[in-house]
PDB file of C-alpha atoms in Angstrom:
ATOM      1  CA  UNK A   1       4.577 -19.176  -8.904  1.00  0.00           C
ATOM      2  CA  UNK A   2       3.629 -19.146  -5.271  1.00  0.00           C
ATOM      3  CA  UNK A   3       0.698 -17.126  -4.259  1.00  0.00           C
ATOM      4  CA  UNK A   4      -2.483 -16.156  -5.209  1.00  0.00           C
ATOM      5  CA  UNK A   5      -3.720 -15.475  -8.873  1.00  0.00           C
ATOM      6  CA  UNK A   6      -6.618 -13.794 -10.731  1.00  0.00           C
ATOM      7  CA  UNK A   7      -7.843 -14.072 -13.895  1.00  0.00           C
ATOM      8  CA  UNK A   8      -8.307 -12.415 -16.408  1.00  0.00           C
ATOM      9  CA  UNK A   9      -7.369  -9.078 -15.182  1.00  0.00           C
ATOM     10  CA  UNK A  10      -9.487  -7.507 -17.471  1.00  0.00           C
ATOM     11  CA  UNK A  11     -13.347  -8.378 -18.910  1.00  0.00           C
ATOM     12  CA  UNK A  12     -15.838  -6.723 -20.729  1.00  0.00           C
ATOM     13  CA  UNK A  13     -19.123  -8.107 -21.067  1.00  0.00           C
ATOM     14  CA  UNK A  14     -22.522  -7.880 -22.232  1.00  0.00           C
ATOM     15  CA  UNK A  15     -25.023  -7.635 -20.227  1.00  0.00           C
ATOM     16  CA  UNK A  16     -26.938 -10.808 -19.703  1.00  0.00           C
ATOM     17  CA  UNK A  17     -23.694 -12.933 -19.994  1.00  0.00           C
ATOM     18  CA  UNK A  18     -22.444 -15.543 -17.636  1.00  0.00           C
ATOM     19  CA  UNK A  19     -19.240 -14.923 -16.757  1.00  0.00           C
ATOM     20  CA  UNK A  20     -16.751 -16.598 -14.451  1.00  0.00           C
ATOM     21  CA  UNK A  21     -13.498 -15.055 -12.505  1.00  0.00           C
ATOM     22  CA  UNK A  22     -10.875 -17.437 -11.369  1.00  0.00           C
ATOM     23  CA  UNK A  23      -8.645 -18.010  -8.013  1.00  0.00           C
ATOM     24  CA  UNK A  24      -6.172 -19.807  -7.301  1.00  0.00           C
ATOM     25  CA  UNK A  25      -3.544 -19.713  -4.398  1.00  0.00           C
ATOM     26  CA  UNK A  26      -0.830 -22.204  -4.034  1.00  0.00           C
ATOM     27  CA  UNK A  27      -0.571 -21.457   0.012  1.00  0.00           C
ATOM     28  CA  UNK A  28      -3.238 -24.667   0.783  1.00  0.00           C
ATOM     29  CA  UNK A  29      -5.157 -22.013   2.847  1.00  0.00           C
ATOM     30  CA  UNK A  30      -8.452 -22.861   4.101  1.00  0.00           C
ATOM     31  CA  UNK A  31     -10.198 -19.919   3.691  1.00  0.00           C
ATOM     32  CA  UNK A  32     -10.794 -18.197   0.291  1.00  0.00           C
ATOM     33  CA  UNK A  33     -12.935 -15.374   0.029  1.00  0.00           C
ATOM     34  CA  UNK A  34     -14.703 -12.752  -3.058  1.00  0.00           C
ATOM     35  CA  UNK A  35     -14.935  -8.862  -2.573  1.00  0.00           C
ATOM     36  CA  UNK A  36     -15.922  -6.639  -4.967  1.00  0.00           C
ATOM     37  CA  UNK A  37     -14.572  -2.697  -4.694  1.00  0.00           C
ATOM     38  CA  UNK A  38     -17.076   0.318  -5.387  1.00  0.00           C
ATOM     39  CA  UNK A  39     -16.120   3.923  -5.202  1.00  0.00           C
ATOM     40  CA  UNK A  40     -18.412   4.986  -2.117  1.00  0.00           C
ATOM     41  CA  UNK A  41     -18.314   1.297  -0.754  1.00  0.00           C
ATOM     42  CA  UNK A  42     -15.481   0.327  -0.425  1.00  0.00           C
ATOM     43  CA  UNK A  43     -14.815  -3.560   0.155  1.00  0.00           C
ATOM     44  CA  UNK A  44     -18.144  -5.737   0.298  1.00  0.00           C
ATOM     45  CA  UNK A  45     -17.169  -9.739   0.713  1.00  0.00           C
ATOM     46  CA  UNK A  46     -19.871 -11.553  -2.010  1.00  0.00           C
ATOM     47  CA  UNK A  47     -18.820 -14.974  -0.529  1.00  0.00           C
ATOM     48  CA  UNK A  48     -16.171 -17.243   0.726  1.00  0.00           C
ATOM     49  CA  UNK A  49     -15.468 -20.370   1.490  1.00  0.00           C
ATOM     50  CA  UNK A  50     -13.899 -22.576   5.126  1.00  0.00           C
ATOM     51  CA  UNK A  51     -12.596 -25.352   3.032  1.00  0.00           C
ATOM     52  CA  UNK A  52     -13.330 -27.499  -0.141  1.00  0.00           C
ATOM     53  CA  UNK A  53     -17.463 -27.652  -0.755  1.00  0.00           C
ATOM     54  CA  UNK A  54     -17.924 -25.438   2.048  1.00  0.00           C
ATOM     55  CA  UNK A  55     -18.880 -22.216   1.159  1.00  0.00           C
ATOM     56  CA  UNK A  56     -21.091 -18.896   2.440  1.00  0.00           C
ATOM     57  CA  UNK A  57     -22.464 -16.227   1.421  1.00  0.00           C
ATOM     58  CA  UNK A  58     -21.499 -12.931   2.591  1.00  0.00           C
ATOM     59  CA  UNK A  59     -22.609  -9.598   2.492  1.00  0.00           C
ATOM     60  CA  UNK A  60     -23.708  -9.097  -1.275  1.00  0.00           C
ATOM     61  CA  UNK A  61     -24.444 -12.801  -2.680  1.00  0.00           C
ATOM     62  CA  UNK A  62     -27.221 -12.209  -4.777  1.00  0.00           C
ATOM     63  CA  UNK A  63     -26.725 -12.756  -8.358  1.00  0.00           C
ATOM     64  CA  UNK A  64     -23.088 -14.607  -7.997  1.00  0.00           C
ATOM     65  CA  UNK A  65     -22.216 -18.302  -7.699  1.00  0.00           C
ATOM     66  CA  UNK A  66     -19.439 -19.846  -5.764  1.00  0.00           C
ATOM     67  CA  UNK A  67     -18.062 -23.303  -5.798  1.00  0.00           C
ATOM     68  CA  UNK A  68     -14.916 -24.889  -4.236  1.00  0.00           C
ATOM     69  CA  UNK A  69     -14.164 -28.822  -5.447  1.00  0.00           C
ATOM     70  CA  UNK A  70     -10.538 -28.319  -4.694  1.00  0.00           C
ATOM     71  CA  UNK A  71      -8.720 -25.991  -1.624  1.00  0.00           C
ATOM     72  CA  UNK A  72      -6.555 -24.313  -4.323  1.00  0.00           C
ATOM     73  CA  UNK A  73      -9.282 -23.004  -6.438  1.00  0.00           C
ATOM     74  CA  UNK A  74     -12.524 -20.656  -5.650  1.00  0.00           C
ATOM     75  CA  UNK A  75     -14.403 -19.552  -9.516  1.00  0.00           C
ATOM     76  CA  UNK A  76     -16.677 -16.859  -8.725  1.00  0.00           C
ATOM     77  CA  UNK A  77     -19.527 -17.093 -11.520  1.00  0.00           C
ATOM     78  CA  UNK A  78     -21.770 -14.592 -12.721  1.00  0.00           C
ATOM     79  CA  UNK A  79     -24.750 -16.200 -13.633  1.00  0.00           C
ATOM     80  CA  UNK A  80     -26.512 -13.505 -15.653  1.00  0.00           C
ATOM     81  CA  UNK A  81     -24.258 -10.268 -15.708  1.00  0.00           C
ATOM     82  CA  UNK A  82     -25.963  -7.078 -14.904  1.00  0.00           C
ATOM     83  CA  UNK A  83     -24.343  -3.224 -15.378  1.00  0.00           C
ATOM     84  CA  UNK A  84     -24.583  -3.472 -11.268  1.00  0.00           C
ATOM     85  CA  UNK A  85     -21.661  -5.895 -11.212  1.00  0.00           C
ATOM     86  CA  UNK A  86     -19.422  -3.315 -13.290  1.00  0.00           C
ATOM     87  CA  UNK A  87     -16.623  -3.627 -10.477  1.00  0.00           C
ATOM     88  CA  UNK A  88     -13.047  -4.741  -9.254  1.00  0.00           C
ATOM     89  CA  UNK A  89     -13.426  -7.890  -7.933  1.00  0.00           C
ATOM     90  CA  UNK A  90     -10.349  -9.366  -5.887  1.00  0.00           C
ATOM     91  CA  UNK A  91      -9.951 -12.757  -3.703  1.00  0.00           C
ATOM     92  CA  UNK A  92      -7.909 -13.399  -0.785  1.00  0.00           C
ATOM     93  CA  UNK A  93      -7.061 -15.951   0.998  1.00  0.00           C
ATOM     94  CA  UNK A  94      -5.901 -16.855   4.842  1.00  0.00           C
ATOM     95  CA  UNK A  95      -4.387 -19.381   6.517  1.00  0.00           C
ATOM     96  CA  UNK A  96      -6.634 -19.692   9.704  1.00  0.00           C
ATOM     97  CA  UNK A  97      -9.975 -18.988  11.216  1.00  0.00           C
ATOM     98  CA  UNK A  98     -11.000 -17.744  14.246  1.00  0.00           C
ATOM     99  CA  UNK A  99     -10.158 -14.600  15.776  1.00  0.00           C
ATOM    100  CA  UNK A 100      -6.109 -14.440  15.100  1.00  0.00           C
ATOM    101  CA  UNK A 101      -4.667 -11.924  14.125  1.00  0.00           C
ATOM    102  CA  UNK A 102      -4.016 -13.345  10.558  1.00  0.00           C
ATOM    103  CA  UNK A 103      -5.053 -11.108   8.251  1.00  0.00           C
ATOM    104  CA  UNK A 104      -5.858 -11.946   4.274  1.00  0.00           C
ATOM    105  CA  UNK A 105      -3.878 -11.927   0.999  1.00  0.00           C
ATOM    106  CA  UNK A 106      -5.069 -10.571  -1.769  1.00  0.00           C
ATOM    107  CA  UNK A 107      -4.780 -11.228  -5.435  1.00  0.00           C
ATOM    108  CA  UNK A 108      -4.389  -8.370  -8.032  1.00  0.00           C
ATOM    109  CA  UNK A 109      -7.818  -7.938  -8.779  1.00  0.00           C
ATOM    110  CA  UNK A 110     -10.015  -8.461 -11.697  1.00  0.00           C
ATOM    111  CA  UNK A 111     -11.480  -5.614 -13.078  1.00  0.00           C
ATOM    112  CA  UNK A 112     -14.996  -6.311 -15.085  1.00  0.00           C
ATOM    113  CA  UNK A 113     -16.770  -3.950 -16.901  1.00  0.00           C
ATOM    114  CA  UNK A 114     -21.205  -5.121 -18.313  1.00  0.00           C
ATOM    115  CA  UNK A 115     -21.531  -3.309 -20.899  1.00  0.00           C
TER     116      UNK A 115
ATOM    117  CA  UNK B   1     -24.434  -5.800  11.269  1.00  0.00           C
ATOM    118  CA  UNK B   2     -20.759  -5.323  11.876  1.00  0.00           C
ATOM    119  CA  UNK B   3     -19.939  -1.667  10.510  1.00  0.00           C
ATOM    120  CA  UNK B   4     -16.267  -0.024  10.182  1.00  0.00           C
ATOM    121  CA  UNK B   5     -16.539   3.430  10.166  1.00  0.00           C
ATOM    122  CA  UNK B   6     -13.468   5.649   8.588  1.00  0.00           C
ATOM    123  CA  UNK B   7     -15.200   9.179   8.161  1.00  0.00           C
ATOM    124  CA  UNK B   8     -12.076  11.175   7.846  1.00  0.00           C
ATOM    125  CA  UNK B   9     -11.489  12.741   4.297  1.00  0.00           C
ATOM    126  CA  UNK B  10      -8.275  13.120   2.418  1.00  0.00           C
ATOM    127  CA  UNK B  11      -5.328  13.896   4.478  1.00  0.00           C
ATOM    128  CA  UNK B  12      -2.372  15.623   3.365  1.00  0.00           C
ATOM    129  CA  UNK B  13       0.625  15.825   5.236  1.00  0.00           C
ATOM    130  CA  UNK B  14       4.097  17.078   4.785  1.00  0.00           C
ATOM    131  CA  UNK B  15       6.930  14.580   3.733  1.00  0.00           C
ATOM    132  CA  UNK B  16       8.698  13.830   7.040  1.00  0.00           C
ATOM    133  CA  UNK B  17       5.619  14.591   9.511  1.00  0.00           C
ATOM    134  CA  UNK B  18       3.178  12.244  11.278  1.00  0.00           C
ATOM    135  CA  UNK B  19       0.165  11.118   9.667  1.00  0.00           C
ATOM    136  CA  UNK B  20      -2.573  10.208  12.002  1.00  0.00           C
ATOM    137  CA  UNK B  21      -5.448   7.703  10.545  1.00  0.00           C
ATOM    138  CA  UNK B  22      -8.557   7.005  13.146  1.00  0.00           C
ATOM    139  CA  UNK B  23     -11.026   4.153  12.532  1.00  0.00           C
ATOM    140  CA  UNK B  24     -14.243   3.300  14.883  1.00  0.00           C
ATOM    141  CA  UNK B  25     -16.382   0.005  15.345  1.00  0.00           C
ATOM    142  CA  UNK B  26     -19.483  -1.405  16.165  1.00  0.00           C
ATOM    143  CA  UNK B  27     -18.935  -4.654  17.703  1.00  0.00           C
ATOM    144  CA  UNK B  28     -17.777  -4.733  21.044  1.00  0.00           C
ATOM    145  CA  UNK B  29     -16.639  -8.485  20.627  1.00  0.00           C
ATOM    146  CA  UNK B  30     -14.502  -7.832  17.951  1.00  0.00           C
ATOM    147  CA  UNK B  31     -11.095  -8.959  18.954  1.00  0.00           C
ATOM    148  CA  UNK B  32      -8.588  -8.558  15.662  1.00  0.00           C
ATOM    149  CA  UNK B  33      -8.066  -5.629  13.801  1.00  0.00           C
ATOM    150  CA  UNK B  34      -5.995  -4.978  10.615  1.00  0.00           C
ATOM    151  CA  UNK B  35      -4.789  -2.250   8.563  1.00  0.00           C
ATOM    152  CA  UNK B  36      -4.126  -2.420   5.076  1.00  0.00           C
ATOM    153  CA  UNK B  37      -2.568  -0.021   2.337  1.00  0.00           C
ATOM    154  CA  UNK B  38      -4.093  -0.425  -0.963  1.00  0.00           C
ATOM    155  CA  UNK B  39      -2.222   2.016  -3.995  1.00  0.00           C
ATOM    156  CA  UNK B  40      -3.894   2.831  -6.563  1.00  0.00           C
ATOM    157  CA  UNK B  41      -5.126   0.177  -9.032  1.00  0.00           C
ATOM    158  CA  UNK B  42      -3.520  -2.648  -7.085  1.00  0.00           C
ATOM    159  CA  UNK B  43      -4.831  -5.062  -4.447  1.00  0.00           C
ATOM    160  CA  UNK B  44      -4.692  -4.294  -0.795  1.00  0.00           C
ATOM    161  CA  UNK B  45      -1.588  -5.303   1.258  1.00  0.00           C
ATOM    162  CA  UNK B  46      -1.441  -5.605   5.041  1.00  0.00           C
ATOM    163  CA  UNK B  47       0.448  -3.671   7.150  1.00  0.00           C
ATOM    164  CA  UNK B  48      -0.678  -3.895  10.690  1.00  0.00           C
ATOM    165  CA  UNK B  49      -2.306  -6.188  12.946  1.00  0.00           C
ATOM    166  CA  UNK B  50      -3.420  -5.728  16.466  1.00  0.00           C
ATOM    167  CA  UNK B  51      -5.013  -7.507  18.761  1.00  0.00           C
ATOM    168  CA  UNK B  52      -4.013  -6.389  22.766  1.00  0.00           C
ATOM    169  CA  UNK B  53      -5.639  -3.112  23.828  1.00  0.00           C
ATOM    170  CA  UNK B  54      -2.451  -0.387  23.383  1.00  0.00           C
ATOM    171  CA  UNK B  55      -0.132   0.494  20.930  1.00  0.00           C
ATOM    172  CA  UNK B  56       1.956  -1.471  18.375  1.00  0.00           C
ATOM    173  CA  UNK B  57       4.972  -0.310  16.545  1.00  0.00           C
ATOM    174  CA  UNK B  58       6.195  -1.865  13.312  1.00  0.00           C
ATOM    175  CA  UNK B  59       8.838   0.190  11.639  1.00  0.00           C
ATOM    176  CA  UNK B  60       7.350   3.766  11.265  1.00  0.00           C
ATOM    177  CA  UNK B  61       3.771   2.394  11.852  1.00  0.00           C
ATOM    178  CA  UNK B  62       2.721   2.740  15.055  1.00  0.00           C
ATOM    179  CA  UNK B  63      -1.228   0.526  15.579  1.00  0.00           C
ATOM    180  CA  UNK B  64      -3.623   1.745  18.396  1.00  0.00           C
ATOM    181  CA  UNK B  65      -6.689  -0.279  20.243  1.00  0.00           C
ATOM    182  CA  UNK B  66      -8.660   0.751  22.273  1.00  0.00           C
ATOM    183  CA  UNK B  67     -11.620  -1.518  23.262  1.00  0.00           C
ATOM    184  CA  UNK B  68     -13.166   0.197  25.398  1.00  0.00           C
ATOM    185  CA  UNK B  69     -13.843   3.399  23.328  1.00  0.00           C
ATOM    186  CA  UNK B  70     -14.075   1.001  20.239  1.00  0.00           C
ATOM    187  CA  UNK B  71     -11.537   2.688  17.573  1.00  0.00           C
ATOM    188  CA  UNK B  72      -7.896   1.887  16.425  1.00  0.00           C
ATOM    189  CA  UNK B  73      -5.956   4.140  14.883  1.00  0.00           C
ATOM    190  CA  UNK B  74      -3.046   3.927  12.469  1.00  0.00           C
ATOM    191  CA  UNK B  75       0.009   6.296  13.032  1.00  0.00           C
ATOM    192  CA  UNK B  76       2.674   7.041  10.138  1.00  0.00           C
ATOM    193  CA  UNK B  77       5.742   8.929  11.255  1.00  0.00           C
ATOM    194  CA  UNK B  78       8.138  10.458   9.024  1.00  0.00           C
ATOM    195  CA  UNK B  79       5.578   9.880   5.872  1.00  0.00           C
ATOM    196  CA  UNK B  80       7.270   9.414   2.505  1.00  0.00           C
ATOM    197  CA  UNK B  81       5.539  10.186  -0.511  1.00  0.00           C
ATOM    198  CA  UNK B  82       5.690   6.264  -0.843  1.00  0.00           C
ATOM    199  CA  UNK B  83       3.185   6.338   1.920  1.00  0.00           C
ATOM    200  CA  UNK B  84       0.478   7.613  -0.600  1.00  0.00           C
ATOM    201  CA  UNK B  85      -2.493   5.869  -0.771  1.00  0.00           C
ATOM    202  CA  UNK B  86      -5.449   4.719   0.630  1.00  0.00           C
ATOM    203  CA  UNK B  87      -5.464   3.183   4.020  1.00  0.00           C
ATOM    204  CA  UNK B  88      -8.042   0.529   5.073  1.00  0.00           C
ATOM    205  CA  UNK B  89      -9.310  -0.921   8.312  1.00  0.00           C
ATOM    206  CA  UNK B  90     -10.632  -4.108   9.204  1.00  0.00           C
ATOM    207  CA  UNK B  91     -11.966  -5.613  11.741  1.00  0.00           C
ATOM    208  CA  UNK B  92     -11.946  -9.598  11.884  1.00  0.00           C
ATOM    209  CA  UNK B  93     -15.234 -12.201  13.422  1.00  0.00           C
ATOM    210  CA  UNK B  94     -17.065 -14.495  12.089  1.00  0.00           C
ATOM    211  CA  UNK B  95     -14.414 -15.718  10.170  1.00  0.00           C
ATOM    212  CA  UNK B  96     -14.495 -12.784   7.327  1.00  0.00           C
ATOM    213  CA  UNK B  97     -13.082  -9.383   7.800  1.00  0.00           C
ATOM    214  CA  UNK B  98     -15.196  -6.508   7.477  1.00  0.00           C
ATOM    215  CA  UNK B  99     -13.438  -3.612   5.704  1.00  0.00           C
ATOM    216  CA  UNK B 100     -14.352   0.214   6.123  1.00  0.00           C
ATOM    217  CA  UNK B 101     -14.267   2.766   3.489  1.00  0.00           C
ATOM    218  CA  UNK B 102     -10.710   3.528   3.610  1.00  0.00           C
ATOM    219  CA  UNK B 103      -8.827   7.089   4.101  1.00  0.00           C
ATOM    220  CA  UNK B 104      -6.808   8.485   1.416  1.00  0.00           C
ATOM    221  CA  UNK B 105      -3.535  10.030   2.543  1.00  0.00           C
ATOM    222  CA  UNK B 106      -1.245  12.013   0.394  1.00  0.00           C
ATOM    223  CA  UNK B 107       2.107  13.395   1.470  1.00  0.00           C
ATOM    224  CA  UNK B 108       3.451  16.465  -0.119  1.00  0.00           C
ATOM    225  CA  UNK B 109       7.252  16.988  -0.836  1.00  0.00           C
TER     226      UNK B 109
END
């Protein structure tokens, strides 16, 4: 299917875990990008990405790990899961850079609960 | 840091009247701004972009800029209880958006 997938929807996990959330998106964008969704914070971008192996960190990095071998897929890792990281968690992706006025699609969200 | 501001709390409005949505930001060079509409327990979708100081009508969404003041605002006319949800703006540099907290809206039949 054409567009932009998460998975799983769902996770519990135990504190201290690694855990990793998948993306994929079947546009060939360039840019991918990770948010997370707090009550009280709304959307905070973790880290994204300009293009295969290029990737940055955003506004929240610490305690995540991003890679990107291939455009169509951007794994956000959790290296050591902490009850902090109890969040939804959604990618997006967009065609261009810049300052258009293209704005991002998301995917449905993964929603990951450290127990 | 770039910051978003929506301070506004919950608005209710009546089905069928105009919904007004107000959003402020902190960099002047900011040059695209988006709004989104994100339901409940689902993703956000976009529904507006502007990027010219004035108004932009889509439908029964009606975007405002204006750069000088530094806020856009998002009008809803005729709001449906369909138009429930939370509303989000963005501004776009850098290459990331940067999202504020997002207003919830709720129309009343």
């Amino acid at each position: 299917d054409a567009g932009i997938t998460q998975s799983p929807r769902y996770k519990i996990t135990e504190t201290g875990r690694q855990v990793t959330l998948m993306c994929h998106q079947t546009w060939s964008h360039s840019y991918m990008f990770w948010y997370r969704q707090d009550l009280g914070h709304g959307l905070r971008l973790i880290y994204y990405s300009a293009a295969a192996d290029i990737t940055d960190k955003g506004e929240v990095p610490d305690g995540y790990v991003v890679s990107r071998s291939k455009t169509e897929n951007f794994p956000l890792t959790l290296e050591s899961a902490t009850r902090s990281q109890t969040s939804v968690y959604f990618c997006a992706s967009s065609e261009s850079s810049g300052q258009g006025q293209d704005g991002y699609t998301f995917g449905s969200g993964t929603r990951l609960t450290v127990v | 840091q770039k910051e978003v501001e929506q301070n506004s709390g919950p608005l209710s409005v009546p089905e069928g009247a105009i919904a007004s949505l107000n959003c402020t930001y902190s960099d002047r060079g900011s040059q695209s701004f988006f709004w989104y509409r994100q339901y409940s327990g689902k993703s956000p979708e976009l529904i507006m972009s502007i990027y010219s100081n004035g108004d932009k009508e889509d439908g029964r969404f009606t975007a405002q800029l204006n750069k000088a003041s530094q806020y856009v605002s998002l009008l809803i006319r005729d709001s449906q209880p369909s138009d429930s949800a939370t509303y989000l703006c963005a501004e776009r540099g850098n290459n990331r958006l940067a999202f504020g907290k997002g207003n919830q809206v709720v129309v009343i039949p």
